[in-house]
CSV table of C-alpha atoms and ligand atoms in Angstrom, one decimal:
chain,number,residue,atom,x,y,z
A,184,UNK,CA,72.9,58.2,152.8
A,185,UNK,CA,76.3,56.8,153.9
A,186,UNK,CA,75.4,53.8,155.7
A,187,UNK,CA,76.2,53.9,159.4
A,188,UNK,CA,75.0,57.2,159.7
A,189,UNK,CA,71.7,57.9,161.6
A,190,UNK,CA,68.2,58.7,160.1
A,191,UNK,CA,65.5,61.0,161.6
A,192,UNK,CA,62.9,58.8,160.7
A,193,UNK,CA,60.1,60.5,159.0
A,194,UNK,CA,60.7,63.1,161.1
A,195,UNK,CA,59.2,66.4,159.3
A,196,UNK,CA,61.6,68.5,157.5
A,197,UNK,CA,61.4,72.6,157.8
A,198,UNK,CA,60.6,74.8,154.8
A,199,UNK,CA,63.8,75.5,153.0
A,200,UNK,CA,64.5,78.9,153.8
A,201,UNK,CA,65.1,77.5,157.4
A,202,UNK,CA,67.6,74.2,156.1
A,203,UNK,CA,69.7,76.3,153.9
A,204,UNK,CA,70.3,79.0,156.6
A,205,UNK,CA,72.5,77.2,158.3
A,206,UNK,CA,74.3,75.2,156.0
A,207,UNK,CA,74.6,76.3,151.5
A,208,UNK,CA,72.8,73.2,150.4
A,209,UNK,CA,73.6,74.5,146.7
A,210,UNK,CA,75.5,71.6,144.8
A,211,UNK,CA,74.8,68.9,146.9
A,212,UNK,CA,72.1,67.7,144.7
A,213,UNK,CA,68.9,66.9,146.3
A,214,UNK,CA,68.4,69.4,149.5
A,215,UNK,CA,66.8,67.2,152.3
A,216,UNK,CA,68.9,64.5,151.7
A,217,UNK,CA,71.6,66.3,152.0
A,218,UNK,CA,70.3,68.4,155.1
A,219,UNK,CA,69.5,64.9,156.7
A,220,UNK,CA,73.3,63.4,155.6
A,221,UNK,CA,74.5,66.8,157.1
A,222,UNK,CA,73.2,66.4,160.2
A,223,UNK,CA,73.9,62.8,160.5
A,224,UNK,CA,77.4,63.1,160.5
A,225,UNK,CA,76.9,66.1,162.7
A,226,UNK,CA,75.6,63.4,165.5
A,227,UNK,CA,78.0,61.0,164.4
A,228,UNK,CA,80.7,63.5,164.8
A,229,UNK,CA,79.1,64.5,168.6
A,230,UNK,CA,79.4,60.7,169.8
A,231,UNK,CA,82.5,60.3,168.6
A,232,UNK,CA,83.9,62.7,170.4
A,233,UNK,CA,81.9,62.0,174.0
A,234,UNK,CA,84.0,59.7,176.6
A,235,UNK,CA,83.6,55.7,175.7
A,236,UNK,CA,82.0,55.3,178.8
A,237,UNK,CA,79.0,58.1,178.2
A,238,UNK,CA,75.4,57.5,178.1
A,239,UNK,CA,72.4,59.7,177.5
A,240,UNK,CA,70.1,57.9,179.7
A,241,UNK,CA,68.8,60.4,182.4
A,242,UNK,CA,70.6,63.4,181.0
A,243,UNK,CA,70.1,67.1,180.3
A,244,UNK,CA,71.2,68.3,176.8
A,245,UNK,CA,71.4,71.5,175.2
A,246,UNK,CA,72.1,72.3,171.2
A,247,UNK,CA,72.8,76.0,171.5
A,248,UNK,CA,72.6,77.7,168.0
A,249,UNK,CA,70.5,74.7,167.1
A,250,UNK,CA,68.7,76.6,164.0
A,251,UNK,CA,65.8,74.6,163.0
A,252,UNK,CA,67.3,71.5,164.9
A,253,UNK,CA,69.5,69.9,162.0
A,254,UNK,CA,71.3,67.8,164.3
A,255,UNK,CA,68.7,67.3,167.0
A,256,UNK,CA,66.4,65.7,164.5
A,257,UNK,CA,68.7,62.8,164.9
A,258,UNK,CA,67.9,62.1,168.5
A,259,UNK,CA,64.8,61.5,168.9
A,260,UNK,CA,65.3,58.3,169.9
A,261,UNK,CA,67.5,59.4,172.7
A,262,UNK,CA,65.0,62.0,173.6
A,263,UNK,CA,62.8,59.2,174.8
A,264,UNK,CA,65.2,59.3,177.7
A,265,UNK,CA,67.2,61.8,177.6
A,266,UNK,CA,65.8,65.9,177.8
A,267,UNK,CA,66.7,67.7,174.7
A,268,UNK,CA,67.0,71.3,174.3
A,269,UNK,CA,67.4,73.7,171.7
A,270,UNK,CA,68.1,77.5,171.7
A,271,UNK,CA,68.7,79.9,168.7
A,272,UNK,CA,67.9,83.5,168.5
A,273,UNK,CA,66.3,83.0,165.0
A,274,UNK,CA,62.2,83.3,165.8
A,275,UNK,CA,61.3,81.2,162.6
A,276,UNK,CA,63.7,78.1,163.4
A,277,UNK,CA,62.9,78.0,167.2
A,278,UNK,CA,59.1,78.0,166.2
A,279,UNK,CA,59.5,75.4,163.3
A,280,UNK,CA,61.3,73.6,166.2
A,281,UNK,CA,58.5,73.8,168.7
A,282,UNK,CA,55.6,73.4,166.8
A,283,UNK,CA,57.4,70.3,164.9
A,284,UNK,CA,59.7,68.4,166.7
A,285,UNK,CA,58.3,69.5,170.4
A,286,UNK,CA,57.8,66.5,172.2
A,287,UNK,CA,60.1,65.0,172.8
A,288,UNK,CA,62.7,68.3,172.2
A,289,UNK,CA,62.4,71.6,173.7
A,290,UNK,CA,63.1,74.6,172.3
A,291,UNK,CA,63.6,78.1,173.6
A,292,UNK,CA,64.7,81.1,171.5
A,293,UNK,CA,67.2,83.5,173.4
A,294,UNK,CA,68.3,87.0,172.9
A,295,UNK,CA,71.5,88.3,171.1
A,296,UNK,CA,73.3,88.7,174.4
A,297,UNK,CA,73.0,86.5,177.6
A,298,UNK,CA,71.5,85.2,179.7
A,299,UNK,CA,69.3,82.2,178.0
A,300,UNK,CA,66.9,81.8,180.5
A,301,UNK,CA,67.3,77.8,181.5
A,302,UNK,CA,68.5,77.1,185.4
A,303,UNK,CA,72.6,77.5,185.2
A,304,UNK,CA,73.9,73.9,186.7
A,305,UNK,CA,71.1,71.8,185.1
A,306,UNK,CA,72.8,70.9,181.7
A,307,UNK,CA,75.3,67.3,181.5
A,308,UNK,CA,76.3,68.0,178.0
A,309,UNK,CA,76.1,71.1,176.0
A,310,UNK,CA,76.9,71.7,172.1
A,311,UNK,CA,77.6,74.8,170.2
A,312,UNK,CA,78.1,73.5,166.3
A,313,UNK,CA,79.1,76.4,164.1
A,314,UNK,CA,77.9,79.1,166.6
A,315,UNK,CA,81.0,80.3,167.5
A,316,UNK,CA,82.9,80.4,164.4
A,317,UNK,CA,80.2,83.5,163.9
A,318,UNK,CA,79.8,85.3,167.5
A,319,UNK,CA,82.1,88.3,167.6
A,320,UNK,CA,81.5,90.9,170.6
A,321,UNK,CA,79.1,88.2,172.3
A,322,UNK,CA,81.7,85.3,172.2
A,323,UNK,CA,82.8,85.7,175.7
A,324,UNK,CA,80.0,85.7,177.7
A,325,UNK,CA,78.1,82.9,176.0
A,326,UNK,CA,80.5,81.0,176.4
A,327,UNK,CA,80.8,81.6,180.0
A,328,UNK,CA,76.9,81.5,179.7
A,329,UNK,CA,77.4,78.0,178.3
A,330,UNK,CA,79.6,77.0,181.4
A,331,UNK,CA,77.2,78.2,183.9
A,332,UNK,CA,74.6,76.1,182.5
A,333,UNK,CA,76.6,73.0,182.8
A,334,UNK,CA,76.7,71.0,186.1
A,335,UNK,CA,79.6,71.0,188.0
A,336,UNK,CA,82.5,68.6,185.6
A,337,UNK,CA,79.4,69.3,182.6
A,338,UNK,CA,81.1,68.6,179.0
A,339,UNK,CA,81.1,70.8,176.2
A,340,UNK,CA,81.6,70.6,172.1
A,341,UNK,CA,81.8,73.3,170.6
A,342,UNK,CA,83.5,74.0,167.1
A,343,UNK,CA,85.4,76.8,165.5
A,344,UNK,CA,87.3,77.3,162.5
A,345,UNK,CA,90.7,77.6,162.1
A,346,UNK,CA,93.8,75.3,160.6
A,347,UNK,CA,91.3,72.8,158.7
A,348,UNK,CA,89.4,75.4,157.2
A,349,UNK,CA,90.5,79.1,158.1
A,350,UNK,CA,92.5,79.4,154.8
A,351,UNK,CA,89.2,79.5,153.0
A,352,UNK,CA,88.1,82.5,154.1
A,353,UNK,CA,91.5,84.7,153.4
A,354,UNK,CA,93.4,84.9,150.4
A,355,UNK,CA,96.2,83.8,152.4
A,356,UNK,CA,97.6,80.4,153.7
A,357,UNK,CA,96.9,79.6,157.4
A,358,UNK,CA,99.3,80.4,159.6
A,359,UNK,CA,99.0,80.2,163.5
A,360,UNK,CA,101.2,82.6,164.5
A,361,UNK,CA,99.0,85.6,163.6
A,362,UNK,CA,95.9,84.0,164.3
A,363,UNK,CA,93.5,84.2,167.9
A,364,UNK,CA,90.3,84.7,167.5
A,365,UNK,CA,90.6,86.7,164.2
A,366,UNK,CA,87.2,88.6,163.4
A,367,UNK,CA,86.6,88.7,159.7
A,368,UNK,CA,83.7,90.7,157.6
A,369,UNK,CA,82.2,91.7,161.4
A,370,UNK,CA,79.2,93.6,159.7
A,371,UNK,CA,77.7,90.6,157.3
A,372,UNK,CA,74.5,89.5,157.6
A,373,UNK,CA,73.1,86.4,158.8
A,374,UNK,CA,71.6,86.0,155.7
A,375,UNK,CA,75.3,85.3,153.9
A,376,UNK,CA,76.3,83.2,156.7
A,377,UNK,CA,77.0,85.9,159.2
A,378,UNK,CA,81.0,87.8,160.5
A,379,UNK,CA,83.8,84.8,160.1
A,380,UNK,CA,85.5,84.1,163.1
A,381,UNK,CA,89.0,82.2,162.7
A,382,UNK,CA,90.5,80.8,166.3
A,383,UNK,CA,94.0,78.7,166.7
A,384,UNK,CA,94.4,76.5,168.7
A,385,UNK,CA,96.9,78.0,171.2
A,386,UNK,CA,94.9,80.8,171.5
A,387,UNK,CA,91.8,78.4,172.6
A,388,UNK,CA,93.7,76.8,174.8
A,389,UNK,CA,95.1,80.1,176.3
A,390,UNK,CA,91.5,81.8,176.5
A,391,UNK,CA,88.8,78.8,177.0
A,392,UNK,CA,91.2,77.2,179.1
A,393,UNK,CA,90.5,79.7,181.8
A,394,UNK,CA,87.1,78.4,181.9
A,395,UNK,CA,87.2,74.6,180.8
A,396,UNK,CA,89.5,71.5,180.6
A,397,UNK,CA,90.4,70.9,177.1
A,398,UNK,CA,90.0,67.1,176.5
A,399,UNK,CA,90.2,66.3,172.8
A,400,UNK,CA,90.7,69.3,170.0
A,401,UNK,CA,90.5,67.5,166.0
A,402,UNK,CA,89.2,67.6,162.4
A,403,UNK,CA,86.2,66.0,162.8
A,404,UNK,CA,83.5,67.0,160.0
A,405,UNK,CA,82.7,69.9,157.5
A,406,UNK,CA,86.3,71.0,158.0
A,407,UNK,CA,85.8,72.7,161.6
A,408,UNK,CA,87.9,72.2,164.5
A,409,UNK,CA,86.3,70.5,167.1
A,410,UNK,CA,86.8,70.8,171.2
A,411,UNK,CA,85.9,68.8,174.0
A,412,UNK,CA,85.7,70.7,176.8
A,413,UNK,CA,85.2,69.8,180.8
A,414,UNK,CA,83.6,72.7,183.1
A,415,UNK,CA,86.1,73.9,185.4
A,416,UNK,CA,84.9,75.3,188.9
A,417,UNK,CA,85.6,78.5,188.2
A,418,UNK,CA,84.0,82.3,188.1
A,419,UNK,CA,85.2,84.4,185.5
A,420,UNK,CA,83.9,87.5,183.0
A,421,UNK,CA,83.8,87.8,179.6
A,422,UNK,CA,86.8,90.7,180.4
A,423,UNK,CA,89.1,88.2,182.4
A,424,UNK,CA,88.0,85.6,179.6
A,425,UNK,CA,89.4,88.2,176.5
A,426,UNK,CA,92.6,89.0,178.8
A,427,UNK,CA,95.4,88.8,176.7
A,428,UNK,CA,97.8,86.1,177.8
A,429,UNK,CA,101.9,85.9,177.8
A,430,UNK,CA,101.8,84.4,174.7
A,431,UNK,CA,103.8,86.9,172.1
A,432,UNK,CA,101.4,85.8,169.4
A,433,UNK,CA,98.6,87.6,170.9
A,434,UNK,CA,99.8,91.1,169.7
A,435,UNK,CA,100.9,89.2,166.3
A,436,UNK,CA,97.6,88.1,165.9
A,437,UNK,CA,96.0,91.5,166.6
A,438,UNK,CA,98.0,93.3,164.1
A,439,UNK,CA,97.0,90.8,161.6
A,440,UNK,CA,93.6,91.3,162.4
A,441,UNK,CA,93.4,94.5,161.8
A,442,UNK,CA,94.8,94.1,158.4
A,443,UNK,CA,92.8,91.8,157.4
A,444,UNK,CA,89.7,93.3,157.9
A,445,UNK,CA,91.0,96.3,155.9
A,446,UNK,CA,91.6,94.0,153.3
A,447,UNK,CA,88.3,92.7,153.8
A,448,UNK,CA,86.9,96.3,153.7
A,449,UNK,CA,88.8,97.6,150.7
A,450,UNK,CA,87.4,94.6,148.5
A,451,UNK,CA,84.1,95.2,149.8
A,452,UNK,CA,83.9,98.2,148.2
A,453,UNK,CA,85.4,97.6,145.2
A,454,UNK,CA,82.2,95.2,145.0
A,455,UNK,CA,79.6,98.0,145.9
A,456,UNK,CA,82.1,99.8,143.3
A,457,UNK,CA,81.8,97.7,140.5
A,458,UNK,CA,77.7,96.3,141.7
A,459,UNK,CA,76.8,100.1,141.1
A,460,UNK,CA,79.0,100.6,137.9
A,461,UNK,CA,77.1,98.1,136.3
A,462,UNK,CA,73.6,99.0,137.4
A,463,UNK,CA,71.4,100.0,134.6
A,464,UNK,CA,71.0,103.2,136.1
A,465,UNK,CA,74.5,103.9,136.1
A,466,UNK,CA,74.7,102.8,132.7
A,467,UNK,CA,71.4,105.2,131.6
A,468,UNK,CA,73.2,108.4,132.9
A,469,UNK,CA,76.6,107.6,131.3
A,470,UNK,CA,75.3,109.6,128.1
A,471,UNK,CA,74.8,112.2,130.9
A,472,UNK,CA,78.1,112.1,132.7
A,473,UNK,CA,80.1,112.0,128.5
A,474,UNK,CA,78.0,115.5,128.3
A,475,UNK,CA,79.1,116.8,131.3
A,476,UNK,CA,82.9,115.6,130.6
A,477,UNK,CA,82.7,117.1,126.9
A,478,UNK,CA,81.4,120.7,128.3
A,479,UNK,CA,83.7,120.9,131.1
A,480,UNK,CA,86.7,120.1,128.5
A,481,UNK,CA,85.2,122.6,125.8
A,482,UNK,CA,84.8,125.5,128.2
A,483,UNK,CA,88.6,124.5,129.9
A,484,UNK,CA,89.7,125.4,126.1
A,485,UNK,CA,87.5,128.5,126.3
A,486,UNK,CA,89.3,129.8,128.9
A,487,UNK,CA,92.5,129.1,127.4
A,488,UNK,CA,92.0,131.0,124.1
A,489,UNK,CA,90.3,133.9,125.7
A,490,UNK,CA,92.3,137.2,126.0
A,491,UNK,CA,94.5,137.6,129.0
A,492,UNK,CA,94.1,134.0,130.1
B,76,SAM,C1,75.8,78.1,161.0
B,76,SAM,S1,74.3,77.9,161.9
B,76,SAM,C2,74.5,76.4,162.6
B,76,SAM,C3,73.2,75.7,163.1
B,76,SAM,C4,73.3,74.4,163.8
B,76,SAM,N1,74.2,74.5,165.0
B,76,SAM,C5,73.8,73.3,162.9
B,76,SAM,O1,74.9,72.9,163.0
B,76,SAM,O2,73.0,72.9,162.0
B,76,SAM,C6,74.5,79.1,163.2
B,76,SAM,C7,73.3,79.2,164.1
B,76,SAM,O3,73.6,80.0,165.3
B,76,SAM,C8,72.6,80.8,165.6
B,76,SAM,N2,73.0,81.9,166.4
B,76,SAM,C9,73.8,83.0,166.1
B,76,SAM,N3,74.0,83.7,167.1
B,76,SAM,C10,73.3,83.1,168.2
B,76,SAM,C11,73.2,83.5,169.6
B,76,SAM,N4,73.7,84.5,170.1
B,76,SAM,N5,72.5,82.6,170.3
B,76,SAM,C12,71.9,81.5,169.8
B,76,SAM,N6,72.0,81.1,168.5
B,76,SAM,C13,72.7,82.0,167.7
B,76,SAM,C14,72.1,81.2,164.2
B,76,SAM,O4,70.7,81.7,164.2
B,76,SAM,C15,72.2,79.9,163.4
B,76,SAM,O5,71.0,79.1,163.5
């Protein structure tokens, strides 16, 4: 553990199914250790980016997309004065959460789509860590689900990919002129980590601007852009939210979308291609499929020599 970092102090840990879906633990040698140093810098990250003068005393706090509470293991000290809450929609995480960790956290599990089902103006701080870098058609509204559960001038951090990291996940260097919120692999499964969304920062700016203040946007950790954001008094829907601004790079950004996830697509299959080529099955009935190949050939000729052909 780097030193400066928080510990969860005996604090359980969940079974491993539940660490490793939110983060590939693979490679970083032991995986609790590195789950807890993950979610250490995760809350050191968070308090670095508050305002000098915050303080959790008294407040209301929600982790949404809190899995099986990686970073809200490390405030449990706080929780002694603060209310923590955590939401995710995964059933098994949430009740890890709440038979483990519950007191002195909360924990609620919401459905795909709004609304969560916690009073709208009770929450001072909410954060969204690697939640949004994987909603696609839901985005919008939870984030404007986000801002109605924060009180009046309520912060929120929430992080997305995009210049520190959005060039891993194309074969192509970033470049913020064709990216907003660029949707990659839209249909993969939670289980592989879920659709990729990339985000710029203009296009942040343009879109969540409507809704919040943008305080601070920088690298912080595990290459992710992140955002401090203020509530601004304001009503909007997820459809005035998605508006397309003036900005000329919204169409540019479109087009590349769409190429991209045909790229995406074509090298899909070219994996379910190649996966099923190499399947024993496929390689069993390639005596088969020679056979077939050698009769269709010979009775071709057939044809060929026979009278009048
Ligand atoms: C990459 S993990 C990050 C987990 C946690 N924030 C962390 O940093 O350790 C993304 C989490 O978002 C959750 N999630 C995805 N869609 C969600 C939704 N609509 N509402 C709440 N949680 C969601 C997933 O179940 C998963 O636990």
């Amino acid at each position: 553990m780097t030193s400066g970092l928080s510990r969860s102090k005996g604090a359980p840990y969940p079974p491993l199914e539940l660490a490793q879906r939110v983060c590939c633990l693979n490679g970083r040698g032991d995986p609790y250790p590195a789950y807890e140093r993950l979610g250490a810098e995760a809350k050191a990250a968070l308090v670095q980016m508050l305002p000098p003068d915050w303080s959790f005393d008294g407040k209301r706090v929600l982790d949404f997309g809190c899995g099986a509470g990686r970073t809200l293991r490390h405030f449990l000290d706080e929780a002694r004065r603060a209310e923590f809450w955590g939401a995710d929609i995964d059933a098994a995480s949430i009740d890890w959460l709440g038979h483990s960790l519950a007191p002195p956290l909360h924990a609620v599990r919401n459905r795909t789509d709004p609304p969560l089902g916690l009073d709208y103006g009770s929450f001072d701080l909410i954060w969204a860590l690697s939640v949004f870098t994987h909603l696609t058609d839901s985005s919008h509204a939870w984030l404007l689900e986000l801002h109605k559960l924060l009180r009046p001038g309520g912060l929120l951090i929430a992080t997305y990919m995009g210049r520190w990291n959005g060039a891993i996940f194309t074969d192509e260097p970033w470049d913020e002129d064709r990216v907003g919120m660029n949707v990659l692999r839209p249909e993969q499964g939670w289980e592989v980590g879920g659709p990729v969304v990339l985000m710029s920062d203009w296009w942040v700016r343009a879109h969540w601007g409507r809704a919040f203040e943008i305080l601070r946007v920088e690298s912080q950790v595990h290459g992710q852009t992140w955002a401090l954001l203020r509530k601004r008094d304001v009503e909007l829907t997820p459809d005035e939210l998605a508006r397309p601004s003036d900005d000329e790079r919204e169409y540019a950004a479109l087009r590349h979308n769409l190429r991209q996830v045909e790229r995406d697509r074509h090298r899909a299959l070219a994996q379910l291609r190649h996966q099923y080529e190499s399947s024993l099955s496929w390689r069993l009935t390639r005596p088969l499929r020679t056979g077939a190949q050698l009769a269709r050939s010979a009775s071709a000729r057939l044809r060929q020599r026979a009278p009048g052909a």
